[in-house]
Short mmCIF file of C-alpha atoms and ligand atoms in Angstrom, two decimals:
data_model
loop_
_atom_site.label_atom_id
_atom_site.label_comp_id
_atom_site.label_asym_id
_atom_site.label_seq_id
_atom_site.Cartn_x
_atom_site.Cartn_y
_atom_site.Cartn_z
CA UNK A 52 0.00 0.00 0.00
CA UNK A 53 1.39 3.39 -0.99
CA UNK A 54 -0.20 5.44 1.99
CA UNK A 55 -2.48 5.16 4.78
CA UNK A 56 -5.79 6.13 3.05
CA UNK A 57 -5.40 3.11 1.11
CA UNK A 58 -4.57 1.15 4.11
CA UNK A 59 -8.26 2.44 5.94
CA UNK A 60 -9.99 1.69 2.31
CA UNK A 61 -8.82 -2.02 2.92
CA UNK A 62 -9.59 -2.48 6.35
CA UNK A 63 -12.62 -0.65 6.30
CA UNK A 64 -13.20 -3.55 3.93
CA UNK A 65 -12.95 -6.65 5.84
CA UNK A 66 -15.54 -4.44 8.45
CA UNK A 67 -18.06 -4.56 5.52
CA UNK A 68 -17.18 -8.45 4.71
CA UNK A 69 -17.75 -8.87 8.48
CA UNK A 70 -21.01 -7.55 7.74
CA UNK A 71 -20.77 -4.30 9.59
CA UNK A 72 -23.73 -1.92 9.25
CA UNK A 73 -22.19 1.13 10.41
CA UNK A 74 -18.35 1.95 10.75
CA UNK A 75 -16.57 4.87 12.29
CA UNK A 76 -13.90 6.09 11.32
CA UNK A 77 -11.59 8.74 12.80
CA UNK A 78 -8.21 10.11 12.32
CA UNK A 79 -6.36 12.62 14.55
CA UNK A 80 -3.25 14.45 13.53
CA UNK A 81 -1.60 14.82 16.95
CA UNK A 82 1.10 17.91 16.85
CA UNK A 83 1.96 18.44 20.13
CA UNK A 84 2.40 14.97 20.88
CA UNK A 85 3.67 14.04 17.29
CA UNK A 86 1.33 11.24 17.10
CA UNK A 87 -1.27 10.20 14.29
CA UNK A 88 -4.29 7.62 14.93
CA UNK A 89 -6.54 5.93 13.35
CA UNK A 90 -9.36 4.26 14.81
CA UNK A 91 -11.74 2.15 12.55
CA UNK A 92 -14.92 0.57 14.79
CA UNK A 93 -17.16 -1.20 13.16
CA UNK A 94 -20.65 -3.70 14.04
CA UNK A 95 -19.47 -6.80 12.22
CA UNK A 96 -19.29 -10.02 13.61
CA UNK A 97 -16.19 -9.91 15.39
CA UNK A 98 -13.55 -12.12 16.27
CA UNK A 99 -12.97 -14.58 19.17
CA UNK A 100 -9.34 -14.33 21.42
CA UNK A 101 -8.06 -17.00 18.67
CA UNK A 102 -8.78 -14.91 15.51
CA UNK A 103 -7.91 -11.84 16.99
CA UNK A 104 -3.90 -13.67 17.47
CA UNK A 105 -3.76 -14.89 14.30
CA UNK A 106 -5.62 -12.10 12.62
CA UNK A 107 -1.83 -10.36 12.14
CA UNK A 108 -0.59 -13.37 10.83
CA UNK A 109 -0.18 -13.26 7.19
CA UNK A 110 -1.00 -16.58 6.85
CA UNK A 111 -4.31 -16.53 8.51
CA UNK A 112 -7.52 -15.56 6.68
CA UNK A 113 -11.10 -16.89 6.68
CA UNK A 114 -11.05 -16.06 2.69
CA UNK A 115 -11.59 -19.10 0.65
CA UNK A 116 -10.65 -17.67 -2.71
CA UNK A 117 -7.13 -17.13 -1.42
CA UNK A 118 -4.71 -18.99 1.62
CA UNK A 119 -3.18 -15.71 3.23
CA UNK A 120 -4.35 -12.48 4.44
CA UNK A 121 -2.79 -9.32 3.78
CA UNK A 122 -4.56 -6.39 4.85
CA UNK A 123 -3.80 -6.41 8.84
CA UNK A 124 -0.53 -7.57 8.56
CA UNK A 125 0.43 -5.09 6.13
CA UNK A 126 -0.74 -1.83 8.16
CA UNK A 127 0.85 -3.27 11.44
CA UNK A 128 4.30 -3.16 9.62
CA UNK A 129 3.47 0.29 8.39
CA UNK A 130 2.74 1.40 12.24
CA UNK A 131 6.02 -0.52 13.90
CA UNK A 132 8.49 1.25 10.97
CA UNK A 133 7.20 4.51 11.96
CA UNK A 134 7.13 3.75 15.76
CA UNK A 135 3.38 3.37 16.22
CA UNK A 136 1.36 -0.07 17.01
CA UNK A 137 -1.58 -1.79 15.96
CA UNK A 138 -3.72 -2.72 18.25
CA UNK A 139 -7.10 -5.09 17.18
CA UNK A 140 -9.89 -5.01 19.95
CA UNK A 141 -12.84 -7.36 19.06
CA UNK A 142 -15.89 -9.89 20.83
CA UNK A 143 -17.83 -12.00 18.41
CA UNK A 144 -21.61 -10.77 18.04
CA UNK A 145 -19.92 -7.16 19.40
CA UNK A 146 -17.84 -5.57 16.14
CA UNK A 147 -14.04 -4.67 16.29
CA UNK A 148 -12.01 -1.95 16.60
CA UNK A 149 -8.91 -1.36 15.07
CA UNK A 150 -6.89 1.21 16.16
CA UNK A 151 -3.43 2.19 14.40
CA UNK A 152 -0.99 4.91 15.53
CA UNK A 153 2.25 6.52 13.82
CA UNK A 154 4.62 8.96 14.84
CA UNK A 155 3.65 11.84 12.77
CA UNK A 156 6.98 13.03 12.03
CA UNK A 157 8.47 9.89 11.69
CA UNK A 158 10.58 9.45 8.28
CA UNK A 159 8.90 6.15 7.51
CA UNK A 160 5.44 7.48 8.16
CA UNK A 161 3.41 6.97 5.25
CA UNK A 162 1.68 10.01 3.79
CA UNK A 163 -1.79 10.19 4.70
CA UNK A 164 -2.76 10.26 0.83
CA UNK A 165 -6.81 10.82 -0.59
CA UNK A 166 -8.92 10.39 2.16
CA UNK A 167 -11.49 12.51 -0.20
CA UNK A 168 -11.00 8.99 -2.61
CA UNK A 169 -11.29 6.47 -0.17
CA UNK A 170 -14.68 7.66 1.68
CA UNK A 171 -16.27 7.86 -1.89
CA UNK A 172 -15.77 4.44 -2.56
CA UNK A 173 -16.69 3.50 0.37
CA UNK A 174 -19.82 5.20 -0.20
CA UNK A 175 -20.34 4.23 -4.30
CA UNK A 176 -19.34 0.44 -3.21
CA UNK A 177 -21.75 0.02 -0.29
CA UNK A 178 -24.33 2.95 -0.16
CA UNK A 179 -26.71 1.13 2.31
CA UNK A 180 -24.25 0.63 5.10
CA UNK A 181 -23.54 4.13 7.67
CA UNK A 182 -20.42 5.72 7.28
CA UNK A 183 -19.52 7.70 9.77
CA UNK A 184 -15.26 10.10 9.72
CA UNK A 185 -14.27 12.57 11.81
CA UNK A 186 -10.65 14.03 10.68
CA UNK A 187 -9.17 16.28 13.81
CA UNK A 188 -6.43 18.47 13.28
CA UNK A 189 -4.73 20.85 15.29
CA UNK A 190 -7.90 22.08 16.63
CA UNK A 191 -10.01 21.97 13.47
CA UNK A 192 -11.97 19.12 12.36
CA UNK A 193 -14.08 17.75 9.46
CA UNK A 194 -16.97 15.08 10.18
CA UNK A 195 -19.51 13.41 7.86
CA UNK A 196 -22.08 11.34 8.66
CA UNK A 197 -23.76 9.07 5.86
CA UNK A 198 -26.62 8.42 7.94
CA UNK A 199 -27.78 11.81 8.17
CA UNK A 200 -27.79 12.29 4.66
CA UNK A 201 -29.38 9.54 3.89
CA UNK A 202 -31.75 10.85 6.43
CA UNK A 203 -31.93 14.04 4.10
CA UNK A 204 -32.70 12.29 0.90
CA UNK A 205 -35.18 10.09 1.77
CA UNK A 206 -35.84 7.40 -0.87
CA UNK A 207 -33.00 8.58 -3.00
CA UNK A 208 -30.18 6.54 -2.87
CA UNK A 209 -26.91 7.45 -1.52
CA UNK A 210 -25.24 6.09 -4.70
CA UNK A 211 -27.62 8.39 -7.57
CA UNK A 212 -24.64 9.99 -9.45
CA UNK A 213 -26.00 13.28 -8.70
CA UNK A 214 -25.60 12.47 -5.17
CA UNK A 215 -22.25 11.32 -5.24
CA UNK A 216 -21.00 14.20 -7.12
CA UNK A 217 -22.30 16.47 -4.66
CA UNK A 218 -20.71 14.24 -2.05
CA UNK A 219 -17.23 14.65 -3.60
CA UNK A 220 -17.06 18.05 -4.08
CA UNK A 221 -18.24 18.67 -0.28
CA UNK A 222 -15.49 15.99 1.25
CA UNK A 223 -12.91 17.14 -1.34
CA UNK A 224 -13.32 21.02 0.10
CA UNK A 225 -13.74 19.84 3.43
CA UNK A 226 -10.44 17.80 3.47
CA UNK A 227 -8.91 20.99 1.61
CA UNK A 228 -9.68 23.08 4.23
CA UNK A 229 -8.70 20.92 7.17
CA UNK A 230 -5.17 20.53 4.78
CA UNK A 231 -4.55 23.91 4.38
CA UNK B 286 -16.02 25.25 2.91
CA UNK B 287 -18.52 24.18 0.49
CA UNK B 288 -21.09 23.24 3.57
CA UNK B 289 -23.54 20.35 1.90
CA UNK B 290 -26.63 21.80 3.76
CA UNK B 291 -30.29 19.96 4.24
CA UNK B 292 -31.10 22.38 1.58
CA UNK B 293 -28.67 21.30 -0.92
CA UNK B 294 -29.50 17.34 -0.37
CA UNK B 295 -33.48 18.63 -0.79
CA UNK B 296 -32.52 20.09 -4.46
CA UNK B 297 -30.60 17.07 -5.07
CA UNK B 298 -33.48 14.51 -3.85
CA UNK B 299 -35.81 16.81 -6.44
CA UNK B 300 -33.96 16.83 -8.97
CA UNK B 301 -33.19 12.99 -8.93
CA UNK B 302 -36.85 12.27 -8.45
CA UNK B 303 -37.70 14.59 -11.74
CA UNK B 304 -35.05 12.87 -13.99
CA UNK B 305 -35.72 9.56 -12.14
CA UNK B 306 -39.52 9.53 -13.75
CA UNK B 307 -37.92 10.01 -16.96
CA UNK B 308 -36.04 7.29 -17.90
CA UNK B 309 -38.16 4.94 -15.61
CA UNK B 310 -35.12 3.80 -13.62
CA UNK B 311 -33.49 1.33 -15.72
CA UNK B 312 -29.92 0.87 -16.21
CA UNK B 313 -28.03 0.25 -18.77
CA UNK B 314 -24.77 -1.36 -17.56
CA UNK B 315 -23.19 -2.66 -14.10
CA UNK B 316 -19.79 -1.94 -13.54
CA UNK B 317 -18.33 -3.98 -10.70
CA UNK B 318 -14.86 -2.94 -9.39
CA UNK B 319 -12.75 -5.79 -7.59
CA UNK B 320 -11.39 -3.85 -4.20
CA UNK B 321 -9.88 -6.57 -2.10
CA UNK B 322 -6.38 -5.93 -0.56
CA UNK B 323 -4.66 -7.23 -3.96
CA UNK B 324 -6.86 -4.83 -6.24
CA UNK B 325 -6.47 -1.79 -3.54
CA UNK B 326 -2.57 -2.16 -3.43
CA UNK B 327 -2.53 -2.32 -7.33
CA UNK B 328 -4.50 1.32 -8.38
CA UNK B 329 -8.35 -0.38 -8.11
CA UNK B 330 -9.47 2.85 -5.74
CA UNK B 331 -8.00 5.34 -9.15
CA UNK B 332 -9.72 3.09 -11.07
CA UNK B 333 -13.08 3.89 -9.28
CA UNK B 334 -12.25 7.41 -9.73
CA UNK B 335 -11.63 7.16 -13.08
CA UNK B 336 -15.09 6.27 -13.72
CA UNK B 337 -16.90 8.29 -11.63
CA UNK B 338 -15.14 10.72 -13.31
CA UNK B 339 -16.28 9.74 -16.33
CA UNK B 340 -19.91 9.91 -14.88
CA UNK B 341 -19.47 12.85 -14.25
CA UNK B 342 -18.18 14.36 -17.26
CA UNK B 343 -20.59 12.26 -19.84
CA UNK B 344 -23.77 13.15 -17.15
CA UNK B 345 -24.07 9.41 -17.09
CA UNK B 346 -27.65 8.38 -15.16
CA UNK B 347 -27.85 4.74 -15.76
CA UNK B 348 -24.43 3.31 -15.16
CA UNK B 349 -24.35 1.16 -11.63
CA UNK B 350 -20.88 1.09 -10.03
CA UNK B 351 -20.35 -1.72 -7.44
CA UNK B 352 -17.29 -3.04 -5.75
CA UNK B 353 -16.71 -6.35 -4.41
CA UNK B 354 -14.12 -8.32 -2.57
CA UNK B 355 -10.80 -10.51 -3.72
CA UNK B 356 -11.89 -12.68 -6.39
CA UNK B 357 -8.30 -14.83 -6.16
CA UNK B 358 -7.06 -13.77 -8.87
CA UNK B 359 -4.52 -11.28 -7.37
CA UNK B 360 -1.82 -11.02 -9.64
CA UNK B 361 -4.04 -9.98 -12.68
CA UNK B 362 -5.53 -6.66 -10.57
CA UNK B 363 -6.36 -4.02 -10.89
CA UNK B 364 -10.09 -6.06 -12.28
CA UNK B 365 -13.35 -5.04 -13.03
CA UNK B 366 -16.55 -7.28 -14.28
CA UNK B 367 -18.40 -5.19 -17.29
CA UNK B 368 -22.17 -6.19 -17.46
CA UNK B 369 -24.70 -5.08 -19.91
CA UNK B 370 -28.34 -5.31 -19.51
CA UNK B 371 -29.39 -8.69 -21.27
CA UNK B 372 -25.44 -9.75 -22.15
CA UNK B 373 -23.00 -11.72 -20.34
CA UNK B 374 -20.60 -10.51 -18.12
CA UNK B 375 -17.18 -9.98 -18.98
CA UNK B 376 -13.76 -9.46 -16.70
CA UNK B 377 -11.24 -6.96 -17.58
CA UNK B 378 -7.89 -7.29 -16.01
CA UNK B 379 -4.71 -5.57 -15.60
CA UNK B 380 -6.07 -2.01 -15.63
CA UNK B 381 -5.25 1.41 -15.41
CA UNK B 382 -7.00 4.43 -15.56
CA UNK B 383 -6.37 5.22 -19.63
CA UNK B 384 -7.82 1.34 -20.12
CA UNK B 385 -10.51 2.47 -17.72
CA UNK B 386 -11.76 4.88 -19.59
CA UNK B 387 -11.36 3.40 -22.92
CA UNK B 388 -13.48 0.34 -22.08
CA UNK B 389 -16.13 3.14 -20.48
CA UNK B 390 -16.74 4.76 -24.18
CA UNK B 391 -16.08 1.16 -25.70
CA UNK B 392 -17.95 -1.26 -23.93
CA UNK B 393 -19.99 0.68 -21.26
CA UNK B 394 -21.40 3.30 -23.21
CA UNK B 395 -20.81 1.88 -26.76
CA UNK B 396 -21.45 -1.99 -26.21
CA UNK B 397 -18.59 -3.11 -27.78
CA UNK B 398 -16.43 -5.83 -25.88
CA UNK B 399 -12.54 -4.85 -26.08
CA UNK B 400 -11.26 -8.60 -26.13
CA UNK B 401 -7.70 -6.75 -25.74
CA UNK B 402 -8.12 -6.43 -22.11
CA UNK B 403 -10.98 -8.84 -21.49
CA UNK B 404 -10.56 -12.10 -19.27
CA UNK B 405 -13.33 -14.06 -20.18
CA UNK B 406 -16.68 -13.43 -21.56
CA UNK B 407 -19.11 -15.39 -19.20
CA UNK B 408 -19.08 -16.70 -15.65
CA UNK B 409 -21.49 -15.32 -13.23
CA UNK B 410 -24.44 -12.92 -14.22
CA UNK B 411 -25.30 -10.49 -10.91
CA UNK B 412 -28.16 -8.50 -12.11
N1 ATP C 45 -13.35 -6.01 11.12
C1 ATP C 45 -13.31 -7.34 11.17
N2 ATP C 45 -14.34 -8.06 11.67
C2 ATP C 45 -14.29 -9.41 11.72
N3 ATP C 45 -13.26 -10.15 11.27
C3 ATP C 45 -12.20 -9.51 10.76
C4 ATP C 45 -12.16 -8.07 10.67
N4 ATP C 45 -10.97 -7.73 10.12
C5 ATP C 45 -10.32 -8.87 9.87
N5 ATP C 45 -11.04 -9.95 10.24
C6 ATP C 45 -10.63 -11.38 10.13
O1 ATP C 45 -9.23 -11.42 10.02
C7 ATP C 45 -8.82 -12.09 8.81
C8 ATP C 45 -7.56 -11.43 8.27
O2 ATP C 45 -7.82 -10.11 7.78
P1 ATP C 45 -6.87 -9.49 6.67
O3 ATP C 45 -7.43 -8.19 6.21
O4 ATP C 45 -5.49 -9.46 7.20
O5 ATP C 45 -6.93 -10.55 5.51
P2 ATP C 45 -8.16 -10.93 4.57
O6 ATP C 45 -9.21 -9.85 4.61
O7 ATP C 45 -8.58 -12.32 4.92
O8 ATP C 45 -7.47 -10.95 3.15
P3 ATP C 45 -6.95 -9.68 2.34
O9 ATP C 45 -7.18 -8.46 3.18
O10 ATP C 45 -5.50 -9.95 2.11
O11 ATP C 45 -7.74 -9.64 1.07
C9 ATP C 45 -10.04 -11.98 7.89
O12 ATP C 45 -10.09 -13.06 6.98
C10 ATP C 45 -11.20 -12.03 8.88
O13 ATP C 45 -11.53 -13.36 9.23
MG1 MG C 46 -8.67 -7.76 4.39
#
């Protein structure tokens, strides 16, 4: 993965194939403390003590189309080279919560890359679930919140092109803004 | 910022619901992009954009986009499945944004299959 808004398009990924319903996802860009996180949370099905272990094992996966699982294990190394951890928090029947941190400053820190991208596919791909980001920095912030939009549009679908057009201008200035 | 107010969503909803009646819903074509760790780490989220943007450009109302999960076949990613309304789906592997948006005016929008960059012709129908 070439940065980290690829990485939370691919984890936010195994939340939906754990059948998640609503995931969170937020991001702080630490200054002071020269620390990033990301925290993804979703409703899925969860994991047991067992899965949870070997969920960072590359050669664990309950895919059947291939024999080893990349996504976790790949963002963990991208938190230990830039002194951060990944830490996986999960019950079955509850959801899980993965939560990632870098040192901001560190030289091996991934950029941060198109968040902007990355929540519109999320949305495009699976319009019916709730998507929730909050993006903190330095005092400012940017939130959406798919449910209340949907909430907004009634029986128009979150997916209508004219809807996700809108949607990508608003996160793209958004983002800009928070950026800047 | 460019605040996306209840307002805004209102105009959108009525203006969807207008052009909605018009063409009676249908669609003409499903595009389904693969985004499973393999297709992510090889350009399948600029893919995605690349047709939206396409959307966007051509004021496209009846094209579906859909993503899906790893489909195995990792080392041939970025893949999409192209689907026309009444014709077989067919996989296109390999891609990058230029093949993107050729197939779009090719196949999407024109209905001709570009065997250059197609799989298979076949397999699974999802709609
Ligand atoms: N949010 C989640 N909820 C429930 N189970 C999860 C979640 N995230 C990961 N898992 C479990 O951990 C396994 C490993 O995840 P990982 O992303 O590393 O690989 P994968 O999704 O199986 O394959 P890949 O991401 O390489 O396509 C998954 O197969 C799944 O069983
Ligand atoms: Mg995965």
């Amino acid at each position: 993965m070439q940065d980290l808004s690829l990485h939370i398009l691919d984890i936010v990924e195994n939340s939906l194939a754990a059948g998640a319903k609503r995931v969170e996802i937020r991001l702080e860009e630490d200054l002071q403390e020269d620390r990033m996180t990301i925290e993804i949370v979703d409703n899925g099905c969860g994991m047991d003590e067992e899965m949870i272990q070997r969920a960072l094992d590359p050669f664990f996966t309950t895919k059947t189309v291939r024999r080893v699982g990349l996504g976790l294990p790949l963002l963990s190394e991208a938190c230990r080279i830039s002194n951060g951890e990944l830490c996986l928090q999960s019950s079955p029947g509850q959801g899980t919560k993965v939560r990632a941190t870098f040192q901001l400053s560190h030289i091996d820190r991934q950029p941060l890359g198109n968040m902007g991208d990355t929540l519109i596919t999320l949305i495009v791909g699976h319009p019916e679930v709730d998507l929730f980001y909050e993006h903190r920095k330095d005092g400012a912030s940017f939130s959406l919140d798919t449910r209340e939009i949907k909430g907004a549009l009634g029986d128009v679908p979150l997916n209508e092109p004219q809807v996700v057009s809108a949607l990508r201008r608003h996160i793209l200035a958004g983002l800009e803004e928070l950026a800047a | 910022m460019a605040k996306l107010s209840i307002e805004d969503l209102k105009k959108i909803k009525e203006s969807v619901q207008a052009s909605v009646t018009l063409r009676e819903g249908g669609s003409r074509a499903k595009v389904n992009i693969h985004m499973g760790t393999c297709g992510i780490a090889s350009g399948a989220r600029g893919i995605m954009t690349a047709v939206m943007d396409e959307i966007e450009k051509g004021d496209i109302k009846d094209v579906i986009l859909t993503t899906s999960g790893c489909a195995g076949l990792c080392s041939r990613e970025p893949m999409i499945t192209v689907e026309l309304l009444g014709s077989a789906p067919v996989k296109y592997i390999d891609l990058t944004p230029d093949k993107m948006r050729e197939i779009f005016s090719e196949h999407v929008l024109g209905g001709k299959i570009l065997e250059k960059y197609a799989l298979s012709v076949g397999s699974e129908t999802t709609f």
